[in-house]
Short mmCIF file of C-alpha atoms and ligand atoms in Angstrom, two decimals:
data_model
loop_
_atom_site.label_atom_id
_atom_site.label_comp_id
_atom_site.label_asym_id
_atom_site.label_seq_id
_atom_site.Cartn_x
_atom_site.Cartn_y
_atom_site.Cartn_z
CA MET A 17 -31.45 4.76 11.70
CA THR A 18 -29.01 6.85 13.95
CA SER A 19 -30.21 9.66 12.29
CA LEU A 20 -33.75 9.84 13.99
CA LYS A 21 -31.88 9.89 17.35
CA PRO A 22 -30.70 13.33 17.98
CA PRO A 23 -33.58 15.11 17.16
CA ILE A 24 -35.62 12.76 19.32
CA THR A 25 -33.73 13.52 22.17
CA ARG A 26 -33.29 16.93 21.50
CA ILE A 27 -37.40 17.00 21.85
CA ALA A 28 -37.60 15.64 25.03
CA ASN A 29 -35.21 17.71 26.51
CA LYS A 30 -36.90 20.71 25.13
CA ASN A 31 -40.21 19.47 26.72
CA SER A 32 -38.80 19.19 30.13
CA ASN A 33 -37.52 22.38 29.92
CA GLY A 34 -39.67 25.11 31.23
CA ASN A 35 -38.42 28.14 30.79
CA MET A 36 -40.02 28.76 26.85
CA SER A 37 -43.63 29.82 26.52
CA LEU A 38 -46.04 27.12 25.38
CA ASN A 39 -46.64 28.62 22.24
CA LYS A 40 -43.14 29.17 21.04
CA LYS A 41 -42.71 25.53 22.34
CA MET A 42 -45.42 24.31 20.41
CA THR A 43 -43.94 25.70 17.20
CA LYS A 44 -40.39 24.71 17.95
CA ASP A 45 -41.73 21.40 18.83
CA ARG A 46 -43.34 21.15 15.56
CA LYS A 47 -40.42 22.37 13.28
CA ILE A 48 -38.08 19.90 15.15
CA LEU A 49 -40.64 17.18 14.32
CA HIS A 50 -40.58 18.53 10.90
CA ILE A 51 -36.45 18.14 10.68
CA ALA A 52 -36.87 14.89 12.55
CA LEU A 53 -39.56 13.40 9.68
CA LEU A 54 -37.42 14.81 6.76
CA LEU A 55 -34.08 13.23 8.55
CA GLY A 56 -35.99 10.10 8.94
CA PHE A 57 -37.31 9.65 5.54
CA GLY A 58 -34.43 11.16 4.00
CA GLY A 59 -32.54 7.99 5.74
CA ILE A 60 -34.19 5.88 3.84
CA PRO A 61 -32.93 6.26 0.67
CA VAL A 62 -29.43 6.88 2.62
CA ALA A 63 -29.90 3.77 3.62
CA ILE A 64 -30.76 1.60 0.62
CA VAL A 65 -27.65 3.33 -1.24
CA VAL A 66 -25.60 2.50 1.90
CA GLY A 67 -26.67 -1.32 2.04
CA ILE A 68 -26.38 -1.99 -1.39
CA VAL A 69 -22.48 -0.54 -1.44
CA ILE A 70 -21.93 -2.80 1.58
CA PHE A 71 -23.57 -5.41 -0.22
CA PHE A 72 -21.42 -5.58 -3.32
CA HIS A 73 -18.22 -4.50 -1.69
CA GLN A 74 -15.56 -7.09 -1.46
CA PRO A 75 -14.20 -7.79 2.54
CA THR A 76 -10.97 -5.93 1.30
CA THR A 77 -12.30 -3.09 1.89
CA TYR A 78 -11.88 -2.95 5.91
CA HIS A 79 -10.41 -0.02 6.85
CA CYS A 80 -6.88 -1.16 8.57
CA PRO A 81 -4.20 1.37 7.87
CA MET A 82 -1.56 -1.41 8.26
CA TYR A 83 -2.68 -4.08 6.14
CA ILE A 84 -3.45 -3.40 2.36
CA ALA A 85 -4.16 -4.68 -0.93
CA ASP A 86 -2.20 -7.59 -2.69
CA ALA A 87 -0.42 -5.09 -5.27
CA GLN A 88 1.55 -3.50 -2.84
CA MET A 89 3.03 -6.51 -1.81
CA SER A 90 3.94 -7.97 -5.13
CA GLN A 91 5.69 -4.70 -5.42
CA LEU A 92 7.95 -5.66 -2.63
CA THR A 93 8.45 -9.27 -3.85
CA GLN A 94 9.14 -7.71 -7.25
CA ALA A 95 12.28 -5.41 -5.57
CA GLU A 96 13.43 -8.37 -3.69
CA SER A 97 13.47 -10.40 -6.64
CA SER A 98 15.12 -7.59 -9.17
CA THR A 99 17.45 -7.93 -5.94
CA LYS A 100 18.46 -11.35 -6.68
CA ALA A 101 17.94 -11.22 -10.10
CA THR A 102 20.51 -8.27 -10.21
CA SER A 103 22.98 -10.24 -7.69
CA LYS A 104 22.98 -13.19 -9.97
CA GLY A 105 23.34 -10.95 -12.69
CA SER A 106 26.27 -9.49 -12.31
CA SER A 107 28.53 -12.45 -10.95
CA GLN A 108 27.59 -14.05 -14.50
CA ASN A 109 29.40 -10.97 -15.59
CA ASP A 110 32.22 -11.89 -13.51
CA SER A 111 31.48 -9.06 -10.80
CA PRO A 112 31.33 -9.93 -6.99
CA SER A 113 27.62 -9.24 -6.56
CA THR A 114 26.47 -12.28 -5.01
CA GLU A 115 24.10 -13.12 -2.09
CA ASN A 116 27.35 -12.60 0.00
CA LEU A 117 30.13 -10.46 -1.28
CA SER A 118 33.22 -12.34 -1.26
CA VAL A 119 35.70 -10.12 -3.41
CA LEU A 120 35.38 -6.44 -3.62
CA SER A 121 34.75 -4.67 -7.08
CA PRO A 122 37.66 -1.71 -6.93
CA ALA A 123 35.42 0.03 -9.89
CA ALA A 124 32.29 -0.88 -7.84
CA VAL A 125 33.61 0.56 -4.64
CA GLN A 126 34.97 3.83 -6.65
CA LEU A 127 31.34 4.12 -7.84
CA GLY A 128 29.56 4.16 -4.24
CA ALA A 129 32.21 6.35 -2.71
CA GLY A 130 30.95 9.19 -5.29
CA ILE A 131 27.55 8.44 -4.36
CA PHE A 132 28.09 8.05 -0.82
CA GLU A 133 29.80 11.38 -0.39
CA GLU A 134 27.25 13.41 -2.39
CA SER A 135 23.98 11.58 -0.97
CA CYS A 136 25.08 9.97 2.40
CA ALA A 137 27.42 11.33 4.40
CA SER A 138 25.35 14.29 5.51
CA CYS A 139 23.69 12.34 7.60
CA HIS A 140 25.83 9.27 8.36
CA GLY A 141 29.33 11.26 8.28
CA GLN A 142 32.47 10.29 6.38
CA THR A 143 33.15 8.11 9.26
CA GLY A 144 29.99 6.33 9.08
CA GLN A 145 29.37 6.46 12.56
CA GLY A 146 26.63 9.08 12.05
CA ASP A 147 27.71 11.27 14.36
CA VAL A 148 27.91 14.65 12.03
CA ALA A 149 25.61 17.35 13.01
CA VAL A 150 22.43 15.79 11.37
CA ASP A 151 18.90 16.91 10.40
CA THR A 152 17.30 17.27 13.72
CA LYS A 153 13.99 16.50 12.58
CA LEU A 154 15.08 13.09 12.17
CA PRO A 155 12.89 10.88 14.83
CA VAL A 156 15.89 8.10 15.08
CA PRO A 157 19.88 8.42 14.76
CA PRO A 158 21.33 6.86 11.99
CA LYS A 159 23.02 3.71 12.52
CA ASP A 160 26.18 3.28 12.66
CA LEU A 161 27.41 1.44 9.44
CA ASN A 162 30.71 0.07 11.28
CA SER A 163 28.48 -1.83 13.43
CA TRP A 164 28.05 -5.59 13.30
CA ALA A 165 24.14 -4.17 13.42
CA VAL A 166 25.24 -3.31 9.66
CA GLN A 167 27.85 -5.35 8.82
CA TRP A 168 26.68 -8.59 9.91
CA ARG A 169 23.71 -8.20 7.36
CA LYS A 170 23.37 -10.53 4.35
CA ASP A 171 24.80 -8.19 1.08
CA THR A 172 21.30 -8.25 -0.43
CA ASP A 173 19.81 -7.52 2.65
CA LEU A 174 22.11 -4.31 2.88
CA LEU A 175 20.88 -3.84 -0.51
CA GLN A 176 17.35 -4.10 0.32
CA ALA A 177 17.77 -1.50 2.98
CA ILE A 178 19.41 0.74 1.15
CA SER A 179 16.56 0.78 -1.63
CA ASP A 180 13.80 1.10 0.95
CA HIS A 181 15.78 3.52 3.08
CA ASP A 182 13.44 5.49 5.08
CA TYR A 183 13.65 9.36 5.52
CA VAL A 184 14.65 10.24 2.11
CA THR A 185 12.85 11.34 -1.14
CA PRO A 186 12.89 10.19 -3.45
CA LEU A 187 13.37 6.73 -2.25
CA PHE A 188 16.87 5.54 -3.32
CA SER A 189 15.74 2.60 -5.07
CA ALA A 190 14.07 5.29 -7.55
CA LYS A 191 17.07 8.00 -7.27
CA PHE A 192 19.84 5.04 -8.10
CA SER A 193 20.12 2.37 -10.33
CA ASP A 194 20.94 -1.42 -9.26
CA GLU A 195 24.61 -0.89 -10.08
CA GLU A 196 24.81 2.27 -8.13
CA ARG A 197 23.06 0.82 -5.13
CA TRP A 198 25.23 -2.37 -5.30
CA GLY A 199 28.30 0.08 -5.75
CA LEU A 200 27.14 1.58 -2.39
CA VAL A 201 26.89 -1.84 -0.79
CA HIS A 202 30.62 -2.62 -2.16
CA TYR A 203 31.93 0.63 -0.89
CA ILE A 204 30.20 0.31 2.67
CA ARG A 205 31.75 -3.06 2.79
CA LYS A 206 35.04 -1.89 1.99
CA THR A 207 35.38 1.33 3.91
CA PHE A 208 33.51 0.80 7.50
CA SER A 209 34.17 -2.32 9.37
CA PRO A 210 33.54 -2.98 13.09
CA SER A 211 36.92 -4.20 15.15
CA GLY A 212 37.72 -7.57 15.40
CA SER A 213 35.12 -10.38 14.81
CA PRO A 214 31.84 -10.86 16.23
CA PRO A 215 31.97 -11.00 20.37
CA TRP A 216 29.95 -14.06 20.36
CA ASN A 217 32.55 -16.07 18.23
CA SER A 218 34.36 -16.15 21.48
CA MET A 219 31.71 -17.23 23.92
CA LYS A 220 30.69 -20.56 22.54
CA PHE A 221 30.50 -22.09 26.01
CA GLN A 222 28.77 -19.84 27.49
CA SER A 223 25.04 -20.04 28.78
CA VAL A 224 22.64 -19.82 25.92
CA GLU A 225 20.75 -16.66 27.76
CA LYS A 226 24.17 -15.17 27.88
CA LEU A 227 24.99 -15.94 24.23
CA GLY A 228 21.68 -15.08 22.69
CA ARG A 229 21.58 -11.98 24.78
CA THR A 230 25.14 -10.75 23.36
CA ILE A 231 23.96 -11.85 19.95
CA PHE A 232 20.58 -9.68 20.23
CA GLU A 233 22.45 -6.65 22.11
CA THR A 234 25.14 -6.57 19.58
CA LEU A 235 22.91 -6.67 16.36
CA ASP A 236 20.92 -3.98 18.49
CA CYS A 237 17.48 -5.88 17.89
CA ASN A 238 15.58 -3.45 19.92
CA ARG A 239 16.91 -0.58 17.72
CA CYS A 240 13.51 -1.41 15.66
CA HIS A 241 11.64 -3.51 18.46
CA ARG A 242 11.85 -1.31 21.44
CA ASP A 243 8.26 0.34 22.35
CA ASP A 244 9.83 3.69 22.40
CA ARG A 245 10.48 3.71 18.77
CA PRO A 246 8.74 6.09 16.52
CA ARG A 247 5.74 4.12 15.21
CA GLU A 248 3.31 5.06 12.65
CA LEU A 249 1.34 2.32 13.00
CA ALA A 250 -0.21 0.12 15.84
CA GLY A 251 2.35 -2.60 17.24
CA PHE A 252 4.45 -2.13 14.27
CA PRO A 253 7.39 -3.44 14.25
CA PRO A 254 5.97 -5.81 16.79
CA THR A 255 7.46 -5.55 20.40
CA LEU A 256 9.97 -8.76 21.16
CA ASP A 257 9.11 -8.10 25.24
CA HIS A 258 6.83 -11.02 25.69
CA VAL A 259 7.78 -12.94 22.61
CA GLY A 260 8.39 -16.08 24.41
CA SER A 261 4.73 -16.23 25.14
CA LYS A 262 3.94 -15.16 21.56
CA LEU A 263 6.05 -17.49 19.29
CA LYS A 264 7.05 -20.86 19.18
CA ARG A 265 10.78 -21.54 19.32
CA ASP A 266 11.33 -23.63 16.32
CA TRP A 267 9.49 -21.32 14.29
CA ILE A 268 11.78 -18.27 15.53
CA VAL A 269 14.98 -20.20 14.61
CA GLU A 270 13.64 -21.18 10.92
CA TYR A 271 12.59 -17.18 10.50
CA LEU A 272 15.82 -15.39 11.81
CA LEU A 273 17.43 -17.80 9.14
CA ASN A 274 15.06 -16.61 6.75
CA PRO A 275 12.64 -13.79 7.19
CA TYR A 276 9.69 -13.37 5.27
CA PRO A 277 6.89 -10.87 5.46
CA ILE A 278 4.47 -11.56 7.59
CA ARG A 279 2.36 -8.31 7.70
CA TRP A 280 1.09 -6.47 4.48
CA ALA A 281 3.18 -3.70 3.43
CA THR A 282 2.79 -0.41 1.34
CA MET A 283 4.51 2.45 0.63
CA GLY A 284 3.31 5.45 2.22
CA ILE A 285 1.13 3.68 4.58
CA ARG A 286 3.08 1.07 6.19
CA PRO A 287 6.89 1.98 6.86
CA LEU A 288 9.11 -0.27 4.41
CA LEU A 289 11.12 -1.17 7.36
CA ARG A 290 11.47 -4.75 7.38
CA MET A 291 13.01 -7.30 9.38
CA PRO A 292 16.77 -7.85 8.26
CA SER A 293 18.53 -10.82 7.20
CA PHE A 294 21.24 -11.41 8.88
CA LYS A 295 24.24 -13.90 8.36
CA PHE A 296 22.85 -16.22 11.19
CA GLU A 297 24.21 -19.84 11.20
CA ARG A 298 21.82 -22.29 12.42
CA SER A 299 23.86 -22.57 15.94
CA THR A 300 23.63 -18.55 16.29
CA ALA A 301 19.94 -18.27 15.23
CA GLU A 302 19.08 -21.12 17.49
CA ALA A 303 20.82 -19.33 20.58
CA VAL A 304 18.66 -16.18 19.81
CA ALA A 305 15.57 -17.77 19.79
CA ASP A 306 16.37 -19.79 22.82
CA TYR A 307 17.02 -16.24 24.47
CA LEU A 308 14.01 -14.90 22.90
CA SER A 309 12.19 -17.69 24.51
CA MET A 310 12.79 -16.75 27.82
CA GLN A 311 11.42 -13.35 27.64
CA VAL A 312 7.55 -14.33 28.38
CA ASP A 313 4.78 -12.92 30.11
CA THR A 314 3.25 -15.49 32.34
CA VAL A 315 0.79 -12.91 33.72
CA ARG A 316 -0.81 -11.88 30.71
CA PHE A 317 -0.59 -14.86 28.66
CA PRO A 318 -0.99 -17.80 31.72
CA GLU A 319 -0.51 -21.35 30.11
CA THR A 320 -3.33 -22.39 32.00
CA ALA A 321 -5.78 -20.10 30.38
CA LEU A 322 -7.10 -22.68 27.82
CA LYS A 323 -8.09 -25.19 31.30
CA GLY A 324 -8.05 -28.14 28.57
CA GLN A 325 -11.28 -26.35 26.74
CA GLY A 326 -12.23 -25.97 23.44
CA ASN A 327 -12.88 -28.03 20.44
CA ALA A 328 -11.42 -27.78 16.78
CA ASP A 329 -14.25 -28.35 14.83
CA GLU A 330 -16.54 -25.69 16.74
CA GLY A 331 -13.74 -23.51 15.92
CA GLN A 332 -13.54 -24.05 12.51
CA SER A 333 -17.29 -23.26 12.49
CA LEU A 334 -16.78 -20.32 14.22
CA PHE A 335 -14.05 -19.30 12.10
CA LYS A 336 -16.58 -19.30 9.32
CA SER A 337 -19.17 -17.64 11.22
CA TYR A 338 -17.06 -14.75 12.47
CA GLN A 339 -15.55 -14.37 8.76
CA CYS A 340 -12.07 -14.43 9.97
CA LEU A 341 -11.29 -14.71 6.16
CA GLY A 342 -12.83 -11.19 5.58
CA CYS A 343 -9.29 -10.00 6.83
CA HIS A 344 -7.17 -13.30 7.18
CA SER A 345 -5.75 -15.71 4.69
CA LEU A 346 -5.79 -19.30 4.60
CA ARG A 347 -4.27 -21.75 1.78
CA GLY A 348 -4.78 -18.86 -0.86
CA GLU A 349 -8.10 -18.06 0.42
CA GLY A 350 -9.46 -14.94 1.82
CA ASN A 351 -7.90 -11.59 2.30
CA LYS A 352 -4.78 -9.90 2.93
CA ILE A 353 -5.73 -7.09 5.67
CA GLY A 354 -4.41 -9.53 8.81
CA PRO A 355 -1.66 -12.02 8.34
CA ASP A 356 -1.74 -15.44 6.78
CA LEU A 357 -2.85 -17.93 9.20
CA THR A 358 -1.77 -21.18 6.83
CA LYS A 359 0.70 -21.84 9.46
CA ALA A 360 -0.16 -19.87 12.58
CA GLY A 361 -0.30 -23.21 14.74
CA ASP A 362 3.59 -23.54 13.77
CA ARG A 363 4.19 -19.97 14.62
CA LEU A 364 1.55 -19.17 17.39
CA LYS A 365 1.26 -20.25 21.15
CA PRO A 366 -1.85 -21.44 22.24
CA ALA A 367 -2.15 -18.88 25.54
CA TYR A 368 -1.12 -16.27 23.13
CA ILE A 369 -3.92 -16.75 20.32
CA PHE A 370 -6.15 -17.09 23.47
CA GLN A 371 -5.85 -13.78 24.90
CA TRP A 372 -5.25 -12.27 21.44
CA VAL A 373 -8.94 -13.32 19.96
CA LYS A 374 -10.41 -12.18 23.28
CA ASP A 375 -9.02 -8.90 23.31
CA PRO A 376 -6.40 -7.71 20.25
CA GLN A 377 -7.06 -4.21 21.01
CA GLY A 378 -6.13 -4.66 24.73
CA LEU A 379 -2.74 -6.37 23.50
CA ILE A 380 -2.48 -4.17 20.22
CA PRO A 381 -4.01 -0.62 20.88
CA GLY A 382 -5.43 0.32 17.27
CA THR A 383 -4.72 -2.90 15.51
CA GLY A 384 -7.11 -3.79 12.56
CA MET A 385 -8.21 -6.73 14.15
CA LYS A 386 -11.63 -5.51 16.16
CA ASP A 387 -12.64 -7.10 19.32
CA PHE A 388 -15.09 -10.22 18.82
CA GLU A 389 -16.73 -10.35 22.36
CA LEU A 390 -16.15 -13.94 22.50
CA TRP A 391 -17.04 -16.00 25.25
CA ASP A 392 -14.32 -18.14 26.73
CA ASP A 393 -15.14 -21.04 25.18
CA GLU A 394 -15.69 -19.87 21.83
CA ALA A 395 -11.93 -18.48 22.31
CA SER A 396 -10.77 -21.70 23.22
CA SER A 397 -12.41 -23.08 20.31
CA LEU A 398 -11.28 -20.75 17.83
CA VAL A 399 -7.61 -21.74 19.54
CA ARG A 400 -8.00 -25.48 18.92
CA TYR A 401 -8.68 -24.82 15.37
CA VAL A 402 -5.80 -22.27 14.78
CA GLU A 403 -3.47 -24.85 16.20
CA THR A 404 -4.39 -27.31 13.91
CA LEU A 405 -3.11 -25.05 10.84
CA LYS A 406 0.22 -26.02 10.21
C1 LIG B 11 18.68 12.00 6.18
C2 LIG B 11 19.24 11.39 6.53
C3 LIG B 11 20.32 10.11 6.02
C4 LIG B 11 20.88 10.30 4.69
C5 LIG B 11 20.91 11.19 3.61
C6 LIG B 11 20.80 9.09 4.74
N1 LIG B 11 20.55 8.47 5.67
FE1 LIG B 11 20.88 6.28 6.01
N2 LIG B 11 20.27 6.32 7.87
C7 LIG B 11 19.73 7.60 8.47
C8 LIG B 11 18.80 7.23 9.24
C9 LIG B 11 18.21 7.94 10.36
C10 LIG B 11 19.07 5.62 9.77
C11 LIG B 11 18.26 4.63 10.77
C12 LIG B 11 17.18 4.15 10.22
C13 LIG B 11 16.61 3.46 11.46
O1 LIG B 11 16.73 2.79 12.39
O2 LIG B 11 15.13 3.20 10.46
C14 LIG B 11 19.85 4.98 8.52
C15 LIG B 11 20.34 3.82 8.34
C16 LIG B 11 21.26 3.11 7.44
C17 LIG B 11 21.34 2.13 6.93
C18 LIG B 11 21.08 0.53 7.99
C19 LIG B 11 19.68 0.26 7.66
C20 LIG B 11 19.30 -0.52 8.60
O3 LIG B 11 18.13 -0.89 8.10
O4 LIG B 11 19.20 -0.11 9.72
C21 LIG B 11 22.33 2.05 5.85
C22 LIG B 11 22.86 0.84 5.67
C23 LIG B 11 22.26 3.37 5.57
N3 LIG B 11 21.09 4.30 6.34
C24 LIG B 11 22.64 3.70 4.42
C25 LIG B 11 22.70 4.95 3.69
C26 LIG B 11 23.29 5.18 2.17
C27 LIG B 11 23.85 4.19 1.31
C28 LIG B 11 22.96 6.59 1.99
C29 LIG B 11 23.19 7.63 1.07
C30 LIG B 11 22.82 6.60 -0.40
C31 LIG B 11 22.26 7.06 3.24
N4 LIG B 11 22.05 5.80 3.99
C32 LIG B 11 21.73 8.16 3.64
C33 LIG B 11 19.70 8.50 7.51
C34 LIG B 11 19.98 9.00 6.71
C1 LIG B 12 15.72 -2.46 10.46
C2 LIG B 12 14.30 -3.05 12.15
C3 LIG B 12 14.51 -4.36 12.51
C4 LIG B 12 15.64 -5.03 12.99
C5 LIG B 12 16.99 -4.20 13.52
C6 LIG B 12 15.37 -6.27 13.49
N1 LIG B 12 13.83 -6.53 13.20
FE1 LIG B 12 12.60 -8.12 13.86
N2 LIG B 12 11.44 -7.24 12.65
C7 LIG B 12 11.29 -6.04 11.76
C8 LIG B 12 9.95 -5.98 11.41
C9 LIG B 12 9.79 -4.43 10.55
C10 LIG B 12 9.34 -6.94 11.85
C11 LIG B 12 8.21 -7.11 11.23
C12 LIG B 12 8.00 -8.03 10.08
C13 LIG B 12 6.58 -8.42 9.41
O1 LIG B 12 5.68 -8.57 10.22
O2 LIG B 12 6.40 -8.85 8.36
C14 LIG B 12 10.20 -7.74 12.51
C15 LIG B 12 9.51 -9.46 13.13
C16 LIG B 12 10.46 -10.19 14.11
C17 LIG B 12 9.89 -11.05 14.67
C18 LIG B 12 8.41 -11.58 14.25
C19 LIG B 12 8.04 -10.80 15.67
C20 LIG B 12 6.22 -11.08 15.53
O3 LIG B 12 5.94 -11.26 16.42
O4 LIG B 12 5.56 -11.14 14.06
C21 LIG B 12 11.07 -11.35 15.14
C22 LIG B 12 10.91 -12.70 16.06
C23 LIG B 12 12.11 -10.74 14.99
N3 LIG B 12 11.95 -9.61 14.40
C24 LIG B 12 13.35 -10.83 15.95
C25 LIG B 12 14.47 -9.93 15.37
C26 LIG B 12 15.85 -10.16 16.12
C27 LIG B 12 16.16 -11.63 16.88
C28 LIG B 12 16.47 -8.75 15.53
C29 LIG B 12 18.07 -8.57 16.17
C30 LIG B 12 18.85 -9.81 15.62
C31 LIG B 12 15.47 -8.11 14.76
N4 LIG B 12 14.26 -8.99 14.98
C32 LIG B 12 16.18 -6.91 14.59
C33 LIG B 12 12.42 -5.03 11.93
C34 LIG B 12 13.73 -5.48 12.52
C1 LIG B 13 -11.05 -6.71 10.61
C2 LIG B 13 -9.82 -7.15 10.05
C3 LIG B 13 -9.74 -8.57 11.11
C4 LIG B 13 -10.40 -9.98 11.24
C5 LIG B 13 -12.03 -9.89 10.82
C6 LIG B 13 -9.85 -10.75 11.98
N1 LIG B 13 -8.51 -10.12 12.07
FE1 LIG B 13 -7.17 -11.54 12.94
N2 LIG B 13 -5.44 -9.94 12.86
C7 LIG B 13 -5.93 -8.60 12.07
C8 LIG B 13 -4.86 -8.22 11.89
C9 LIG B 13 -4.78 -6.93 11.39
C10 LIG B 13 -3.80 -9.09 12.88
C11 LIG B 13 -2.46 -8.40 12.90
C12 LIG B 13 -2.23 -8.15 14.34
C13 LIG B 13 -0.39 -7.74 14.51
O1 LIG B 13 -0.25 -6.67 14.17
O2 LIG B 13 0.07 -8.37 14.85
C14 LIG B 13 -4.67 -9.99 12.99
C15 LIG B 13 -3.83 -11.04 13.80
C16 LIG B 13 -4.33 -12.06 14.32
C17 LIG B 13 -3.48 -13.24 14.82
C18 LIG B 13 -2.19 -13.73 14.78
C19 LIG B 13 -1.35 -13.83 13.35
C20 LIG B 13 0.14 -13.72 13.60
O3 LIG B 13 0.51 -14.43 12.80
O4 LIG B 13 0.63 -12.90 14.10
C21 LIG B 13 -4.70 -14.83 14.87
C22 LIG B 13 -4.37 -16.06 15.41
C23 LIG B 13 -5.81 -14.27 14.21
N3 LIG B 13 -5.54 -12.49 13.62
C24 LIG B 13 -7.10 -14.43 14.29
C25 LIG B 13 -8.25 -14.52 13.90
C26 LIG B 13 -9.33 -14.96 13.89
C27 LIG B 13 -9.67 -16.30 14.70
C28 LIG B 13 -10.69 -14.02 13.84
C29 LIG B 13 -12.02 -14.36 13.28
C30 LIG B 13 -12.59 -14.90 14.51
C31 LIG B 13 -9.83 -12.95 12.81
N4 LIG B 13 -8.79 -12.93 13.40
C32 LIG B 13 -10.63 -11.84 12.20
C33 LIG B 13 -7.21 -8.50 11.27
C34 LIG B 13 -8.55 -9.51 11.40
#
């Protein structure tokens, strides 16, 4: 019991302290001993209670600020499906709110205009450029609504971004009806626009690096991903600085075409910030994935880290004995604190998994995954096992 330790050290310290008279020192020692015994025996029932609590608790109670229970996730998924339902619903009503608006409804634009004037212009400005005198407490500047970064997003994604808009209370999803938020999407599409066509359209024959980088910069991906963005939580959104060492290229392509939640989210704990869904075609997604794949850190993630070691079967039993499913899920089993590992072998590169399982706190200080102090061959075996998850 740790509760015993401090009094004992204090006794030892006092004993070596020659300044007190012997008598005083003895009564003092006895007092301390009494306190020590009291704490010691008092500790036993506490230990029993703590033991019982730990025993009966499910592992979901790992206290990790970023990753929380299922319930919250279903909120997000619900929000998403309600978005889809709305878009379908209104297209049945002959209104143009489909996945990507092709026709703008004047009535919806008008509805949006009124709301924009009242609830948005104070930060975004009439021009949408966000260059008005805004609340200086905002940690990031409002995004220019005329930019490709906003206008190249899918309509349902724009609706979602407005619904989950940061820095406003109450949330716009609670303040405005679906119809009103769709009105805002119509208004933003109608009123604000970037000039010309996307810059990458005219550079089809450029090098992949140049093409990918232009898309990356024009869509301002690092607005969310760069390191100096105010982050409420460890590593969120993740940095893309060494993304080429972390993620497999083909996985990135599919993810850009159809992003989905990887880390568990909730209101108030993890920001509702999501990876946007842009109007990528396969070719543009591939260019970006190729560009991202060049962002490597071969010093921290040397391809040779594994040195051919490790054994998947051994990894599987380590995975059990270290109780990785206490935080992760795998084919529907386990917990939703860390990302689902069902397809981790498709997503992650071996050298990254190796460094990650060896030193998670070194890679993302403050992350919810603890350091298991693994031996190299244990880490290698875990990598071999995770690689089989496809
Ligand atoms: C308190 C100031 C403020 C108000 C009011 C406000 N915004 Fe924003 N808006 C911001 C800031 C700041 C950002 C940049 C957010 C970021 O980078 O995380 C932003 C970003 C956006 C974006 C881009 C979304 C994204 O994910 O980058 C859209 C679209 C948007 N706002 C629409 C609206 C609409 C529509 C309204 C009114 C219903 C509104 N905003 C009201 C400050 C505001
Ligand atoms: C509005 C903020 C925002 C913008 C803009 C944004 N992202 Fe993201 N991105 C996120 C968030 C949040 C996540 C984490 C999602 C999760 O864990 O569920 C993410 C995840 C990712 C991932 C997976 C990274 C990992 O390690 O898990 C990649 C790759 C990525 N984004 C690429 C891009 C690219 C390329 C662009 C620009 C075209 C972009 N992002 C623009 C917010 C953003
Ligand atoms: C206490 C909770 C916890 C435990 C236990 C845990 N992890 Fe994690 N793990 C996390 C969190 C949180 C992340 C997400 C880090 C981030 O933000 O990218 C993570 C991320 C990962 C990733 C990267 C997943 C991805 O798609 O980005 C792998 C691989 C991983 N863990 C493997 C393991 C293995 C193997 C074990 C057992 C030895 C384990 N974890 C045990 C919390 C945990």
